[in-house]
Amino acid sequence: MVCDVFFVYFDKMDNSQPLKGKGKGRGVGFLCGILAAMFYGTNPLGSLPLYAEGVNTVTVLFYRYAIAVAILAVVMAVMQYPFRVKPGHLIRMAMLGAIFSLSSTSLYVSFLYMDAGIASTILFSYPIMVAVLMVVFFHERASWMTALSIGLATAGIALLYHGDGNARLSATGMTFVIISSLLYAIYIIAVQRWDQPYSSVTFTFWIVLFGLCTILLFSFLTREPIMMLHGVKQWACGFQLALLPTVLSLFLMNIAIERIGSTPSAILGALEPVTAVVIGVMVFGEAFTARLAIGIVLILSGVIIIIAKSRR
């Protein structure tokens, strides 16, 4: 019931204001972007316990997307959102879903070759990619405030990584991370450039469904089996991964992209690792150091600058 109210509330706000407008409309966009980043940052809550119990990467991705599809289907059936879309639009959604899920898959595969902390830090090159692609292909004007906010956020995320200094760098791992970052940047831009006529709930459902199809194809091609989850803990982790960092994060990010544009939405993604750090400290008992505090301050400064720039 709470989930249904959440979707209806934000979807009505999304449909009741002019896209990429001023005032309340942009405020909704920034709120959605911040919440999307925070929800995505909860990935460690579900993924780390599953990895610790020997669940493989494809299985984690499969249940993340499969349960997400089920959640969205129930919400749409209960709230009477239409499932039907135009065939031509369906093809476009299939491409977006494949791009989004391949971005997730590339990042998860990179963890097999390099430290996850380094990979997650390198992943944040996607706001830079978004800004560059928008300037080169769509002639978006680049400002010094945007560059400053990206620089502060990137420096802050670099400080959040607190490895032991012995983590290895792998050319293969680096390649997969860069691919993941580029695919996510392309997804963000593609969503902004498409003035699609569907509700955010319907749009998100089809993106996640085609993402699930891509994960199944990846499992078939790599011959990595999908394992069965066992016990309340594993299913709870799967549900958490489906609801917070997938359904809610993607749903809100789609609204944010439409409201405030691709580059600001990407920069707000810097709050993802901040959430992960907070979870690590509060849930997994990790130490909170001055270095982490400085990193968080830099990230928040970058976010505040991009919001202030937009308000101007």
Short mmCIF file of C-alpha atoms in Angstrom, two decimals:
data_model
loop_
_atom_site.label_atom_id
_atom_site.label_comp_id
_atom_site.label_asym_id
_atom_site.label_seq_id
_atom_site.Cartn_x
_atom_site.Cartn_y
_atom_site.Cartn_z
CA MET A 1 0.00 0.00 0.00
CA VAL A 2 2.80 2.43 0.90
CA CYS A 3 4.60 1.54 -2.33
CA ASP A 4 1.46 2.22 -4.38
CA VAL A 5 1.02 5.64 -2.76
CA PHE A 6 4.69 6.42 -3.45
CA PHE A 7 4.36 5.67 -7.18
CA VAL A 8 1.07 7.55 -7.55
CA TYR A 9 2.39 10.61 -5.69
CA PHE A 10 5.55 11.04 -7.76
CA ASP A 11 3.94 10.02 -11.02
CA LYS A 12 1.21 12.65 -10.60
CA MET A 13 3.83 15.26 -9.75
CA ASP A 14 5.75 14.21 -12.85
CA ASN A 15 2.71 14.52 -15.12
CA SER A 16 1.31 17.71 -13.61
CA GLN A 17 4.28 20.02 -14.25
CA PRO A 18 6.00 21.10 -17.48
CA LEU A 19 9.10 19.00 -18.17
CA LYS A 20 12.40 20.76 -17.65
CA GLY A 21 10.56 23.85 -16.53
CA LYS A 22 11.14 26.18 -13.62
CA GLY A 23 10.05 26.43 -10.02
CA LYS A 24 8.26 23.51 -8.47
CA GLY A 25 8.79 21.32 -11.53
CA ARG A 26 12.58 21.53 -11.26
CA GLY A 27 12.36 21.13 -7.50
CA VAL A 28 10.59 17.82 -8.02
CA GLY A 29 13.34 16.83 -10.45
CA PHE A 30 16.12 17.51 -7.97
CA LEU A 31 14.23 15.72 -5.19
CA CYS A 32 13.79 12.68 -7.44
CA GLY A 33 17.45 12.76 -8.46
CA ILE A 34 18.60 12.88 -4.83
CA LEU A 35 16.27 10.07 -3.76
CA ALA A 36 17.26 7.97 -6.80
CA ALA A 37 20.94 8.26 -5.87
CA MET A 38 20.25 7.43 -2.22
CA PHE A 39 18.17 4.38 -3.13
CA TYR A 40 20.83 3.16 -5.57
CA GLY A 41 23.43 3.52 -2.85
CA THR A 42 21.68 0.80 -0.83
CA ASN A 43 23.11 -1.90 -3.13
CA PRO A 44 25.53 -3.18 -0.44
CA LEU A 45 22.61 -4.00 1.88
CA GLY A 46 21.45 -6.82 -0.38
CA SER A 47 24.41 -7.72 -2.56
CA LEU A 48 27.14 -8.19 0.07
CA PRO A 49 25.22 -10.75 2.18
CA LEU A 50 24.36 -12.72 -0.98
CA TYR A 51 27.96 -12.74 -2.21
CA ALA A 52 29.09 -13.80 1.26
CA GLU A 53 26.83 -16.87 0.99
CA GLY A 54 28.24 -17.90 -2.38
CA VAL A 55 25.55 -16.52 -4.69
CA ASN A 56 27.02 -15.76 -8.13
CA THR A 57 26.77 -12.49 -10.06
CA VAL A 58 24.20 -13.60 -12.63
CA THR A 59 21.90 -14.88 -9.89
CA VAL A 60 22.05 -11.58 -7.99
CA LEU A 61 21.25 -9.66 -11.17
CA PHE A 62 18.48 -12.08 -12.16
CA TYR A 63 16.56 -11.82 -8.89
CA ARG A 64 17.18 -8.08 -8.74
CA TYR A 65 15.43 -7.61 -12.09
CA ALA A 66 12.88 -10.45 -11.86
CA ILE A 67 11.47 -9.35 -8.50
CA ALA A 68 11.51 -5.74 -9.73
CA VAL A 69 9.35 -6.73 -12.73
CA ALA A 70 6.91 -8.49 -10.39
CA ILE A 71 6.68 -5.45 -8.09
CA LEU A 72 6.01 -3.08 -10.97
CA ALA A 73 3.46 -5.45 -12.54
CA VAL A 74 1.50 -5.64 -9.26
CA VAL A 75 1.58 -1.84 -8.84
CA MET A 76 0.38 -1.32 -12.42
CA ALA A 77 -2.42 -3.89 -12.05
CA VAL A 78 -3.64 -2.49 -8.72
CA MET A 79 -3.41 1.16 -9.76
CA GLN A 80 -4.66 0.43 -13.30
CA TYR A 81 -1.67 1.77 -15.19
CA PRO A 82 -1.76 0.67 -18.86
CA PHE A 83 0.71 -2.00 -19.99
CA ARG A 84 0.14 -1.34 -23.68
CA VAL A 85 2.69 0.64 -25.66
CA LYS A 86 3.18 1.24 -29.37
CA PRO A 87 5.23 -1.44 -31.19
CA GLY A 88 7.76 1.12 -32.37
CA HIS A 89 8.18 2.44 -28.86
CA LEU A 90 8.52 -1.12 -27.58
CA ILE A 91 11.61 -1.59 -29.75
CA ARG A 92 13.10 1.61 -28.38
CA MET A 93 12.35 0.54 -24.80
CA ALA A 94 14.00 -2.82 -25.49
CA MET A 95 17.17 -1.03 -26.54
CA LEU A 96 17.11 1.19 -23.42
CA GLY A 97 16.47 -1.80 -21.16
CA ALA A 98 19.37 -3.69 -22.73
CA ILE A 99 21.69 -0.70 -22.35
CA PHE A 100 20.73 -0.22 -18.70
CA SER A 101 21.11 -3.88 -17.73
CA LEU A 102 24.38 -4.28 -19.65
CA SER A 103 25.72 -1.33 -17.67
CA SER A 104 24.89 -3.19 -14.44
CA THR A 105 26.33 -6.44 -15.78
CA SER A 106 29.59 -4.82 -16.91
CA LEU A 107 30.12 -3.30 -13.48
CA TYR A 108 29.43 -6.58 -11.69
CA VAL A 109 31.80 -8.45 -14.01
CA SER A 110 34.54 -5.89 -13.31
CA PHE A 111 34.41 -6.92 -9.65
CA LEU A 112 35.91 -10.26 -10.71
CA TYR A 113 39.07 -8.53 -11.94
CA MET A 114 39.59 -5.60 -9.57
CA ASP A 115 38.67 -4.23 -6.18
CA ALA A 116 35.01 -3.19 -5.99
CA GLY A 117 35.92 0.11 -4.30
CA ILE A 118 38.21 1.15 -7.16
CA ALA A 119 35.65 0.02 -9.74
CA SER A 120 32.89 2.04 -8.08
CA THR A 121 35.16 5.09 -7.97
CA ILE A 122 36.04 4.82 -11.67
CA LEU A 123 32.35 4.31 -12.49
CA PHE A 124 31.63 7.89 -11.50
CA SER A 125 33.29 9.02 -14.72
CA TYR A 126 29.78 8.80 -16.22
CA PRO A 127 28.81 12.43 -15.36
CA ILE A 128 31.90 13.56 -17.27
CA MET A 129 30.88 11.33 -20.18
CA VAL A 130 27.34 12.72 -20.10
CA ALA A 131 28.64 16.32 -20.14
CA VAL A 132 31.10 15.62 -22.98
CA LEU A 133 28.56 13.71 -25.09
CA MET A 134 25.98 16.47 -24.65
CA VAL A 135 28.50 19.12 -25.73
CA VAL A 136 29.88 17.15 -28.71
CA PHE A 137 26.68 15.67 -30.14
CA PHE A 138 23.93 17.98 -28.90
CA HIS A 139 25.84 21.28 -28.59
CA GLU A 140 24.91 21.79 -24.95
CA ARG A 141 26.74 24.74 -23.44
CA ALA A 142 29.41 23.73 -20.90
CA SER A 143 29.81 26.07 -17.90
CA TRP A 144 32.53 26.45 -15.32
CA MET A 145 30.03 25.72 -12.54
CA THR A 146 29.21 22.34 -14.08
CA ALA A 147 32.89 21.53 -14.44
CA LEU A 148 33.52 22.61 -10.83
CA SER A 149 30.67 20.49 -9.47
CA ILE A 150 31.90 17.43 -11.39
CA GLY A 151 35.44 18.02 -10.16
CA LEU A 152 34.40 18.36 -6.51
CA ALA A 153 32.16 15.29 -6.67
CA THR A 154 34.88 13.21 -8.36
CA ALA A 155 37.50 14.25 -5.79
CA GLY A 156 35.09 13.47 -2.97
CA ILE A 157 34.34 9.99 -4.31
CA ALA A 158 38.08 9.32 -4.67
CA LEU A 159 38.44 10.09 -0.94
CA LEU A 160 35.60 7.73 -0.06
CA TYR A 161 37.64 4.80 -1.32
CA HIS A 162 39.74 3.56 1.60
CA GLY A 163 41.47 0.43 0.36
CA ASP A 164 44.70 -0.91 1.80
CA GLY A 165 46.83 0.39 -1.07
CA ASN A 166 47.58 -3.11 -2.39
CA ALA A 167 44.50 -3.48 -4.59
CA ARG A 168 45.45 -4.48 -8.12
CA LEU A 169 44.46 -2.65 -11.27
CA SER A 170 43.42 -4.80 -14.18
CA ALA A 171 43.18 -3.71 -17.80
CA THR A 172 40.24 -6.09 -18.25
CA GLY A 173 38.50 -4.77 -15.13
CA MET A 174 39.12 -1.17 -16.19
CA THR A 175 37.63 -1.91 -19.61
CA PHE A 176 34.43 -3.33 -18.09
CA VAL A 177 34.06 -0.34 -15.72
CA ILE A 178 34.52 2.16 -18.55
CA ILE A 179 31.97 0.24 -20.64
CA SER A 180 29.54 0.30 -17.70
CA SER A 181 30.02 4.03 -17.22
CA LEU A 182 29.62 4.79 -20.95
CA LEU A 183 26.46 2.68 -21.25
CA TYR A 184 24.88 4.41 -18.26
CA ALA A 185 25.77 7.81 -19.73
CA ILE A 186 24.15 6.80 -23.03
CA TYR A 187 21.04 5.61 -21.19
CA ILE A 188 20.69 8.92 -19.32
CA ILE A 189 21.04 10.96 -22.51
CA ALA A 190 18.69 8.69 -24.47
CA VAL A 191 15.96 9.06 -21.84
CA GLN A 192 16.30 12.85 -21.90
CA ARG A 193 16.22 13.06 -25.69
CA TRP A 194 13.07 10.92 -26.00
CA ASP A 195 9.88 12.83 -25.23
CA GLN A 196 7.96 9.60 -24.56
CA PRO A 197 4.21 9.83 -23.81
CA TYR A 198 3.93 7.16 -21.11
CA SER A 199 3.70 7.42 -17.33
CA SER A 200 6.95 6.93 -15.44
CA VAL A 201 5.58 3.68 -13.93
CA THR A 202 4.77 2.16 -17.34
CA PHE A 203 8.07 3.33 -18.80
CA THR A 204 10.07 1.90 -15.89
CA PHE A 205 8.23 -1.44 -16.09
CA TRP A 206 9.20 -2.03 -19.71
CA ILE A 207 12.80 -0.90 -19.15
CA VAL A 208 13.21 -3.36 -16.27
CA LEU A 209 11.44 -6.17 -18.16
CA PHE A 210 13.76 -5.86 -21.14
CA GLY A 211 16.65 -5.57 -18.71
CA LEU A 212 15.63 -8.93 -17.27
CA CYS A 213 15.55 -10.44 -20.77
CA THR A 214 19.09 -9.18 -21.33
CA ILE A 215 20.27 -10.76 -18.07
CA LEU A 216 18.76 -14.11 -19.12
CA LEU A 217 20.53 -13.86 -22.49
CA PHE A 218 23.79 -13.04 -20.72
CA SER A 219 23.37 -16.09 -18.47
CA PHE A 220 22.75 -18.31 -21.51
CA LEU A 221 25.76 -17.01 -23.44
CA THR A 222 28.17 -17.21 -20.49
CA ARG A 223 26.69 -20.51 -19.25
CA GLU A 224 26.70 -19.16 -15.71
CA PRO A 225 23.79 -20.87 -13.93
CA ILE A 226 21.02 -19.05 -12.08
CA MET A 227 20.94 -20.40 -8.53
CA MET A 228 17.89 -20.80 -6.32
CA LEU A 229 17.70 -18.49 -3.31
CA HIS A 230 17.23 -20.22 0.03
CA GLY A 231 15.91 -18.95 3.33
CA VAL A 232 14.27 -15.76 4.48
CA LYS A 233 17.54 -13.81 4.53
CA GLN A 234 18.45 -14.44 0.89
CA TRP A 235 14.93 -13.68 -0.36
CA ALA A 236 14.83 -10.52 1.77
CA CYS A 237 18.11 -9.41 0.19
CA GLY A 238 16.72 -10.11 -3.28
CA PHE A 239 13.57 -8.11 -2.53
CA GLN A 240 15.62 -5.21 -1.18
CA LEU A 241 17.81 -5.14 -4.31
CA ALA A 242 14.71 -5.19 -6.50
CA LEU A 243 12.76 -2.49 -4.67
CA LEU A 244 15.26 0.19 -3.61
CA PRO A 245 18.24 0.28 -6.03
CA THR A 246 16.23 -0.95 -9.02
CA VAL A 247 12.51 -0.08 -9.04
CA LEU A 248 12.48 3.12 -6.99
CA SER A 249 15.90 4.33 -8.10
CA LEU A 250 15.21 3.85 -11.81
CA PHE A 251 11.66 5.22 -11.55
CA LEU A 252 12.87 8.41 -9.82
CA MET A 253 15.91 8.78 -12.07
CA ASN A 254 13.68 8.71 -15.15
CA ILE A 255 11.64 11.57 -13.67
CA ALA A 256 14.79 13.50 -12.71
CA ILE A 257 16.25 13.20 -16.22
CA GLU A 258 13.04 14.52 -17.77
CA ARG A 259 12.79 17.38 -15.25
CA ILE A 260 16.32 18.74 -14.89
CA GLY A 261 18.26 17.21 -17.76
CA SER A 262 20.95 14.58 -18.11
CA THR A 263 24.04 16.33 -16.72
CA PRO A 264 22.55 17.54 -13.39
CA SER A 265 20.90 14.13 -12.87
CA ALA A 266 24.24 12.42 -13.43
CA ILE A 267 26.03 14.71 -10.98
CA LEU A 268 23.41 14.01 -8.30
CA GLY A 269 24.48 10.38 -8.65
CA ALA A 270 27.51 11.32 -6.53
CA LEU A 271 25.22 10.81 -3.53
CA GLU A 272 25.18 7.06 -4.30
CA PRO A 273 28.57 6.30 -2.70
CA VAL A 274 27.75 8.64 0.19
CA THR A 275 24.76 6.44 0.99
CA ALA A 276 26.93 3.35 0.64
CA VAL A 277 29.44 4.79 3.12
CA VAL A 278 26.70 5.62 5.63
CA ILE A 279 25.36 2.06 5.33
CA GLY A 280 28.85 0.66 5.75
CA VAL A 281 29.39 2.65 8.94
CA MET A 282 25.95 2.11 10.49
CA VAL A 283 25.19 -1.46 9.34
CA PHE A 284 28.53 -3.17 8.72
CA GLY A 285 30.49 -1.38 11.46
CA GLU A 286 33.08 0.29 9.21
CA ALA A 287 35.15 3.12 10.67
CA PHE A 288 34.19 6.74 9.91
CA THR A 289 37.38 8.72 9.33
CA ALA A 290 38.27 12.34 8.63
CA ARG A 291 39.05 11.33 5.05
CA LEU A 292 35.49 10.06 4.59
CA ALA A 293 34.10 13.24 6.16
CA ILE A 294 36.10 15.44 3.77
CA GLY A 295 34.99 13.30 0.81
CA ILE A 296 31.34 13.66 1.78
CA VAL A 297 31.71 17.43 2.18
CA LEU A 298 33.26 17.71 -1.30
CA ILE A 299 30.45 15.64 -2.84
CA LEU A 300 27.75 17.67 -1.12
CA SER A 301 29.49 20.87 -2.27
CA GLY A 302 29.39 19.66 -5.87
CA VAL A 303 25.70 18.79 -5.56
CA ILE A 304 24.86 22.17 -4.01
CA ILE A 305 26.72 24.00 -6.82
CA ILE A 306 24.80 22.19 -9.57
CA ILE A 307 21.49 22.90 -7.81
CA ALA A 308 22.43 26.57 -7.35
CA LYS A 309 23.44 26.80 -11.01
CA SER A 310 20.09 25.39 -12.07
CA ARG A 311 18.16 27.81 -9.88
CA ARG A 312 20.05 30.71 -11.48
#
